[in-house]
């Protein structure tokens, strides 16, 4: 939305009293919803232009527009320029959806060489920190427009922060899909949103290698621990690379158990860290670029249901925790 549309959108929510009748307008998961007086009829205000929303409730028509430096609501024959109660005071009686001003958008990485190999053979190909395939790179580029459409459709501003896993498939997807110049927001690399260890591609690479491949994030990548991915204590002294891959291939169950251990704790830590971010006032969102199983667990905690995303599929989650 344009600045004027956002201004009107923010001004609309509240209780308006027109010709003795209360008209309640609330924000329900990105849609401006309207309900009337005692009968509780509900409908959605449709955006006609950047400065005009309109709806019909039975035989009555309602329009909301910018006027005289504020919002003006016309309800049938009556006009009102200020809600008697602002949005923050509206509670309870109108149940049209869960209200949230904060949203977490998650994006799974594009197809990796590991994904492609497993699809073809059904076997772990033994690729450390698997990069994107050419298809995966195309998916990541296409995700930029899809994210733009998602933000517009959900009525969300640009993310104030982008968070990415340090695994290469997530880093490459992040830098291709996030419209960072337009969004004018920082990127933070969080090792905590890496995938739960379950295969060779969850073995990471040392910070200096990642910094060379992703120079725009070099400062953050160089600050990572030398081994920032999951490694059983029994193999913590091994150098990254071939020796670590061989150790995994010879003792997979131990590595898989390490991946399962503290899984819930890691998700809880991610949610706590998201909660403690400096969220801007009003509607705001962050983008998290990560992995299938991690995002499945995260959606279970935030939404109450697991969502398994396809490569470069995005999901918007109201963040009420």
Short mmCIF file of C-alpha atoms in Angstrom, two decimals:
data_model
loop_
_atom_site.label_atom_id
_atom_site.label_comp_id
_atom_site.label_asym_id
_atom_site.label_seq_id
_atom_site.Cartn_x
_atom_site.Cartn_y
_atom_site.Cartn_z
CA UNK A 1 0.00 0.00 0.00
CA UNK A 2 1.03 3.62 -0.51
CA UNK A 3 1.67 5.93 2.44
CA UNK A 4 -1.82 7.45 2.16
CA UNK A 5 -3.45 4.00 2.12
CA UNK A 6 -1.47 2.99 5.19
CA UNK A 7 -2.44 6.22 6.95
CA UNK A 8 -6.14 5.62 6.30
CA UNK A 9 -5.83 1.94 7.19
CA UNK A 10 -4.34 2.83 10.59
CA UNK A 11 -6.99 5.48 11.30
CA UNK A 12 -10.00 3.30 10.56
CA UNK A 13 -9.88 0.78 13.39
CA UNK A 14 -12.08 1.68 16.33
CA UNK A 15 -15.70 2.28 17.33
CA UNK A 16 -17.49 5.03 15.41
CA UNK A 17 -20.83 6.48 16.56
CA UNK A 18 -22.94 7.75 13.67
CA UNK A 19 -26.60 8.83 13.92
CA UNK A 20 -26.95 6.99 17.21
CA UNK A 21 -25.56 3.72 15.88
CA UNK A 22 -22.19 2.20 16.78
CA UNK A 23 -20.09 1.00 13.88
CA UNK A 24 -17.09 -1.13 14.87
CA UNK A 25 -14.12 -1.56 12.53
CA UNK A 26 -11.30 -3.89 13.45
CA UNK A 27 -8.23 -5.34 11.79
CA UNK A 28 -8.46 -9.10 11.33
CA UNK A 29 -5.25 -10.71 10.05
CA UNK A 30 -4.57 -8.01 7.50
CA UNK A 31 -8.15 -7.29 6.41
CA UNK A 32 -10.16 -4.29 7.52
CA UNK A 33 -13.40 -5.76 8.85
CA UNK A 34 -16.60 -3.92 9.74
CA UNK A 35 -19.46 -4.86 12.08
CA UNK A 36 -22.59 -2.91 12.93
CA UNK A 37 -24.44 -2.23 16.17
CA UNK A 38 -26.56 -4.83 17.88
CA UNK A 39 -27.13 -7.17 14.94
CA UNK A 40 -23.40 -7.76 14.52
CA UNK A 41 -23.48 -7.95 10.74
CA UNK A 42 -19.95 -8.19 9.35
CA UNK A 43 -18.31 -7.46 6.04
CA UNK A 44 -14.94 -6.42 4.68
CA UNK A 45 -14.16 -2.86 3.67
CA UNK A 46 -12.73 -3.05 0.17
CA UNK A 47 -9.99 -0.70 -0.92
CA UNK A 48 -11.17 1.33 -3.90
CA UNK A 49 -8.12 3.59 -4.01
CA UNK A 50 -5.26 4.78 -1.80
CA UNK A 51 -7.63 7.10 0.03
CA UNK A 52 -10.99 5.30 -0.11
CA UNK A 53 -12.46 2.10 1.37
CA UNK A 54 -16.06 1.07 0.69
CA UNK A 55 -18.52 -1.64 1.74
CA UNK A 56 -22.22 -2.49 1.76
CA UNK A 57 -24.02 -3.89 4.81
CA UNK A 58 -27.51 -4.87 3.83
CA UNK A 59 -29.06 -1.81 2.24
CA UNK A 60 -26.64 0.55 3.91
CA UNK A 61 -23.44 1.77 2.34
CA UNK A 62 -20.31 2.77 4.18
CA UNK A 63 -17.25 4.58 2.88
CA UNK A 64 -14.07 5.70 4.59
CA UNK A 65 -11.71 8.24 3.14
CA UNK A 66 -8.96 10.68 4.04
CA UNK A 67 -10.43 14.13 4.62
CA UNK A 68 -9.45 17.24 6.57
CA UNK A 69 -6.16 15.65 7.63
CA UNK A 70 -7.84 12.58 9.11
CA UNK A 71 -10.22 9.71 8.39
CA UNK A 72 -13.86 10.42 7.58
CA UNK A 73 -16.44 7.65 7.84
CA UNK A 74 -19.78 7.95 6.03
CA UNK A 75 -22.47 5.52 7.18
CA UNK A 76 -25.67 5.73 5.16
CA UNK A 77 -26.73 9.36 5.70
CA UNK A 78 -24.41 10.10 8.62
CA UNK A 79 -20.80 11.28 8.73
CA UNK A 80 -18.18 10.97 11.44
CA UNK A 81 -14.55 12.12 11.47
CA UNK A 82 -13.24 10.51 14.64
CA UNK A 83 -13.88 7.18 16.42
CA UNK A 84 -15.32 7.46 19.91
CA UNK A 85 -12.98 4.64 20.93
CA UNK A 86 -9.64 4.00 19.17
CA UNK A 87 -8.45 0.61 18.03
CA UNK A 88 -6.57 -0.05 21.28
CA UNK A 89 -9.85 0.10 23.20
CA UNK A 90 -11.79 -2.28 20.96
CA UNK A 91 -12.06 -5.71 22.56
CA UNK A 92 -14.09 -8.88 22.61
CA UNK A 93 -17.52 -8.34 21.12
CA UNK A 94 -16.53 -8.57 17.46
CA UNK A 95 -14.93 -11.95 16.74
CA UNK A 96 -13.79 -11.92 13.12
CA UNK A 97 -10.25 -13.19 13.51
CA UNK A 98 -7.23 -13.08 15.77
CA UNK A 99 -5.84 -9.58 16.02
CA UNK A 100 -2.13 -9.05 15.74
CA UNK A 101 0.10 -6.13 14.92
CA UNK A 102 3.21 -8.30 14.69
CA UNK A 103 3.86 -10.95 12.08
CA UNK A 104 6.62 -13.45 11.37
CA UNK A 105 6.95 -14.37 7.70
CA UNK A 106 8.93 -17.56 7.14
CA UNK A 107 10.47 -18.66 3.85
CA UNK A 108 11.99 -22.06 3.18
CA UNK A 109 15.14 -22.07 1.05
CA UNK A 110 15.11 -23.00 -2.64
CA UNK A 111 15.87 -26.47 -3.94
CA UNK A 112 19.34 -27.61 -2.88
CA UNK A 113 21.61 -30.18 -4.48
CA UNK A 114 20.76 -32.45 -1.56
CA UNK A 115 17.01 -32.04 -2.21
CA UNK A 116 17.48 -32.85 -5.90
CA UNK A 117 19.66 -35.89 -5.24
CA UNK A 118 17.32 -37.38 -2.62
CA UNK A 119 14.35 -36.84 -4.92
CA UNK A 120 16.20 -38.77 -7.64
CA UNK A 121 17.84 -41.58 -5.67
CA UNK A 122 16.23 -41.59 -2.23
CA UNK A 123 19.71 -41.62 -0.68
CA UNK A 124 21.82 -39.05 1.17
CA UNK A 125 24.40 -37.90 -1.42
CA UNK A 126 26.96 -36.87 1.19
CA UNK A 127 27.08 -33.18 0.26
CA UNK A 128 28.34 -30.88 3.00
CA UNK A 129 26.33 -27.63 3.27
CA UNK A 130 24.55 -28.33 -0.02
CA UNK A 131 24.22 -25.26 -2.29
CA UNK A 132 21.18 -24.35 -4.35
CA UNK A 133 20.64 -26.02 -7.70
CA UNK A 134 19.99 -23.86 -10.75
CA UNK A 135 16.29 -24.53 -10.13
CA UNK A 136 16.72 -23.45 -6.53
CA UNK A 137 18.36 -20.19 -7.61
CA UNK A 138 15.46 -19.51 -9.97
CA UNK A 139 13.02 -20.24 -7.17
CA UNK A 140 14.82 -17.80 -4.90
CA UNK A 141 14.76 -15.02 -7.50
CA UNK A 142 11.06 -15.64 -8.16
CA UNK A 143 10.37 -15.53 -4.43
CA UNK A 144 11.21 -11.82 -4.41
CA UNK A 145 8.07 -10.95 -6.37
CA UNK A 146 6.05 -13.50 -4.41
CA UNK A 147 7.09 -11.89 -1.13
CA UNK A 148 6.15 -8.48 -2.49
CA UNK A 149 2.71 -9.78 -3.43
CA UNK A 150 2.34 -11.46 -0.05
CA UNK A 151 3.11 -8.21 1.80
CA UNK A 152 0.57 -6.34 -0.31
CA UNK A 153 -2.08 -9.03 0.07
CA UNK A 154 -1.64 -9.27 3.83
CA UNK A 155 -1.55 -5.49 4.27
CA UNK A 156 1.93 -5.55 5.78
CA UNK A 157 4.75 -3.02 5.60
CA UNK A 158 8.23 -4.04 4.49
CA UNK A 159 10.03 -6.23 7.05
CA UNK A 160 12.10 -4.25 9.52
CA UNK A 161 14.51 -7.19 9.81
CA UNK A 162 15.49 -10.25 7.78
CA UNK A 163 16.88 -13.26 9.66
CA UNK A 164 18.68 -16.11 7.95
CA UNK A 165 20.29 -19.42 8.78
CA UNK A 166 24.04 -19.61 8.05
CA UNK A 167 23.63 -22.74 5.92
CA UNK A 168 24.48 -21.84 2.32
CA UNK A 169 21.11 -22.76 0.85
CA UNK A 170 19.41 -20.32 3.21
CA UNK A 171 22.00 -17.55 2.75
CA UNK A 172 21.72 -17.72 -1.05
CA UNK A 173 17.92 -17.77 -0.89
CA UNK A 174 17.86 -14.84 1.51
CA UNK A 175 20.06 -12.61 -0.64
CA UNK A 176 18.08 -13.42 -3.80
CA UNK A 177 14.56 -13.28 -2.35
CA UNK A 178 14.76 -10.37 0.09
CA UNK A 179 14.37 -7.00 -1.67
CA UNK A 180 16.88 -5.42 0.68
CA UNK A 181 17.50 -2.20 -1.28
CA UNK A 182 13.79 -1.45 -1.37
CA UNK A 183 13.04 -2.67 2.13
CA UNK A 184 16.04 -0.80 3.57
CA UNK A 185 16.39 -3.23 6.46
CA UNK A 186 19.29 -5.19 7.96
CA UNK A 187 19.99 -8.91 7.68
CA UNK A 188 20.99 -10.89 10.75
CA UNK A 189 22.56 -14.35 10.62
CA UNK A 190 21.17 -16.55 13.41
CA UNK A 191 22.79 -19.99 13.81
CA UNK A 192 19.76 -20.97 15.92
CA UNK A 193 17.53 -21.11 12.81
CA UNK A 194 19.77 -23.69 11.10
CA UNK A 195 18.14 -27.01 10.28
CA UNK A 196 17.85 -29.73 12.92
CA UNK A 197 20.64 -32.13 12.05
CA UNK A 198 19.41 -35.12 10.03
CA UNK A 199 21.68 -35.46 6.98
CA UNK A 200 25.02 -34.53 5.42
CA UNK A 201 23.81 -31.17 4.10
CA UNK A 202 23.27 -30.02 7.70
CA UNK A 203 27.04 -30.09 8.22
CA UNK A 204 28.11 -26.48 7.93
CA UNK A 205 31.25 -24.78 6.68
CA UNK A 206 33.74 -22.60 8.56
CA UNK A 207 32.98 -18.87 8.83
CA UNK A 208 35.87 -17.79 6.58
CA UNK A 209 34.59 -19.95 3.70
CA UNK A 210 31.08 -18.56 4.03
CA UNK A 211 32.39 -15.00 4.20
CA UNK A 212 34.21 -15.42 0.89
CA UNK A 213 31.10 -16.79 -0.81
CA UNK A 214 28.70 -14.25 0.71
CA UNK A 215 30.75 -11.04 1.01
CA UNK A 216 27.76 -8.79 1.80
CA UNK A 217 27.35 -10.72 5.06
CA UNK A 218 31.07 -11.30 5.64
CA UNK A 219 31.30 -9.33 8.88
CA UNK A 220 28.56 -11.36 10.56
CA UNK A 221 29.73 -14.66 9.11
CA UNK A 222 33.30 -14.14 10.30
CA UNK A 223 31.93 -13.59 13.81
CA UNK A 224 30.37 -17.07 13.92
CA UNK A 225 32.03 -19.81 16.00
CA UNK A 226 34.37 -21.99 13.98
CA UNK A 227 31.84 -24.83 14.32
CA UNK A 228 28.34 -23.36 14.63
CA UNK A 229 26.33 -26.42 13.51
CA UNK A 230 25.32 -29.50 15.50
CA UNK A 231 28.17 -31.89 16.32
CA UNK A 232 28.06 -34.68 18.94
CA UNK A 233 30.47 -34.11 21.81
CA UNK A 234 32.32 -37.28 20.83
CA UNK A 235 33.36 -35.66 17.54
CA UNK A 236 33.75 -32.03 18.60
CA UNK A 237 37.53 -32.10 18.12
CA UNK A 238 37.32 -33.07 14.44
CA UNK A 239 38.11 -30.44 11.83
CA UNK A 240 35.23 -29.38 9.53
CA UNK A 241 35.03 -31.03 6.14
CA UNK A 242 35.77 -34.57 5.00
CA UNK A 243 36.72 -35.93 8.43
CA UNK A 244 33.46 -34.73 9.95
CA UNK A 245 31.45 -36.11 7.03
CA UNK A 246 33.13 -39.50 7.42
CA UNK A 247 32.37 -39.48 11.16
CA UNK A 248 28.70 -38.80 10.42
CA UNK A 249 28.47 -41.52 7.79
CA UNK A 250 29.99 -44.09 10.16
CA UNK A 251 27.86 -43.17 13.20
CA UNK A 252 24.62 -41.69 11.88
CA UNK A 253 22.37 -42.58 14.80
CA UNK A 254 24.55 -40.67 17.27
CA UNK A 255 24.46 -37.59 15.03
CA UNK A 256 20.72 -37.89 14.51
CA UNK A 257 20.19 -38.14 18.26
CA UNK A 258 22.24 -34.97 18.69
CA UNK A 259 19.96 -33.32 16.15
CA UNK A 260 16.84 -34.36 18.09
CA UNK A 261 18.21 -33.35 21.46
CA UNK A 262 17.15 -29.91 22.74
CA UNK A 263 14.97 -29.40 19.68
CA UNK A 264 12.11 -27.87 21.68
CA UNK A 265 14.56 -25.71 23.63
CA UNK A 266 16.00 -24.26 20.43
CA UNK A 267 12.55 -23.33 19.14
CA UNK A 268 11.71 -21.76 22.50
CA UNK A 269 14.93 -19.73 22.33
CA UNK A 270 14.09 -18.53 18.82
CA UNK A 271 10.64 -17.40 19.92
CA UNK A 272 12.08 -15.60 22.93
CA UNK A 273 14.61 -13.84 20.73
CA UNK A 274 11.88 -12.85 18.27
CA UNK A 275 9.78 -11.54 21.14
CA UNK A 276 12.65 -9.38 22.40
CA UNK A 277 13.26 -7.67 19.03
CA UNK A 278 12.67 -3.88 18.88
CA UNK A 279 9.33 -4.20 17.07
CA UNK A 280 8.17 -0.89 15.56
CA UNK A 281 4.85 0.58 16.66
CA UNK A 282 1.84 -0.44 14.60
CA UNK A 283 1.78 -3.29 12.10
CA UNK A 284 5.23 -4.76 11.52
CA UNK A 285 6.90 -7.96 10.40
CA UNK A 286 10.17 -9.85 10.18
CA UNK A 287 11.25 -12.36 7.54
CA UNK A 288 12.96 -15.60 8.59
CA UNK A 289 14.71 -17.65 5.88
CA UNK A 290 15.32 -21.16 7.12
CA UNK A 291 14.57 -24.87 6.71
CA UNK A 292 11.79 -27.44 6.47
CA UNK A 293 11.92 -29.14 9.89
CA UNK A 294 12.92 -26.03 11.83
CA UNK A 295 10.04 -24.05 10.31
CA UNK A 296 7.64 -26.93 10.90
CA UNK A 297 8.42 -26.88 14.62
CA UNK A 298 8.32 -23.09 14.72
CA UNK A 299 4.87 -23.00 13.06
CA UNK A 300 3.63 -25.59 15.58
CA UNK A 301 4.60 -23.29 18.45
CA UNK A 302 3.30 -20.08 16.89
CA UNK A 303 0.20 -21.30 15.02
CA UNK A 304 -0.60 -24.46 16.97
CA UNK A 305 -0.26 -26.62 13.86
CA UNK A 306 2.66 -27.93 11.84
CA UNK A 307 3.19 -26.52 8.39
CA UNK A 308 5.70 -28.25 6.13
CA UNK A 309 6.76 -25.83 3.44
CA UNK A 310 7.93 -26.63 -0.07
CA UNK A 311 11.11 -25.07 -1.44
CA UNK A 312 10.74 -21.28 -1.48
CA UNK A 313 7.23 -21.43 -0.03
CA UNK A 314 6.39 -18.60 2.37
CA UNK A 315 4.02 -18.50 5.33
CA UNK A 316 2.75 -15.51 7.34
CA UNK A 317 2.18 -16.11 11.06
CA UNK A 318 0.56 -13.63 13.47
CA UNK A 319 3.03 -13.35 16.33
CA UNK A 320 0.96 -13.07 19.50
CA UNK A 321 3.28 -15.00 21.81
#
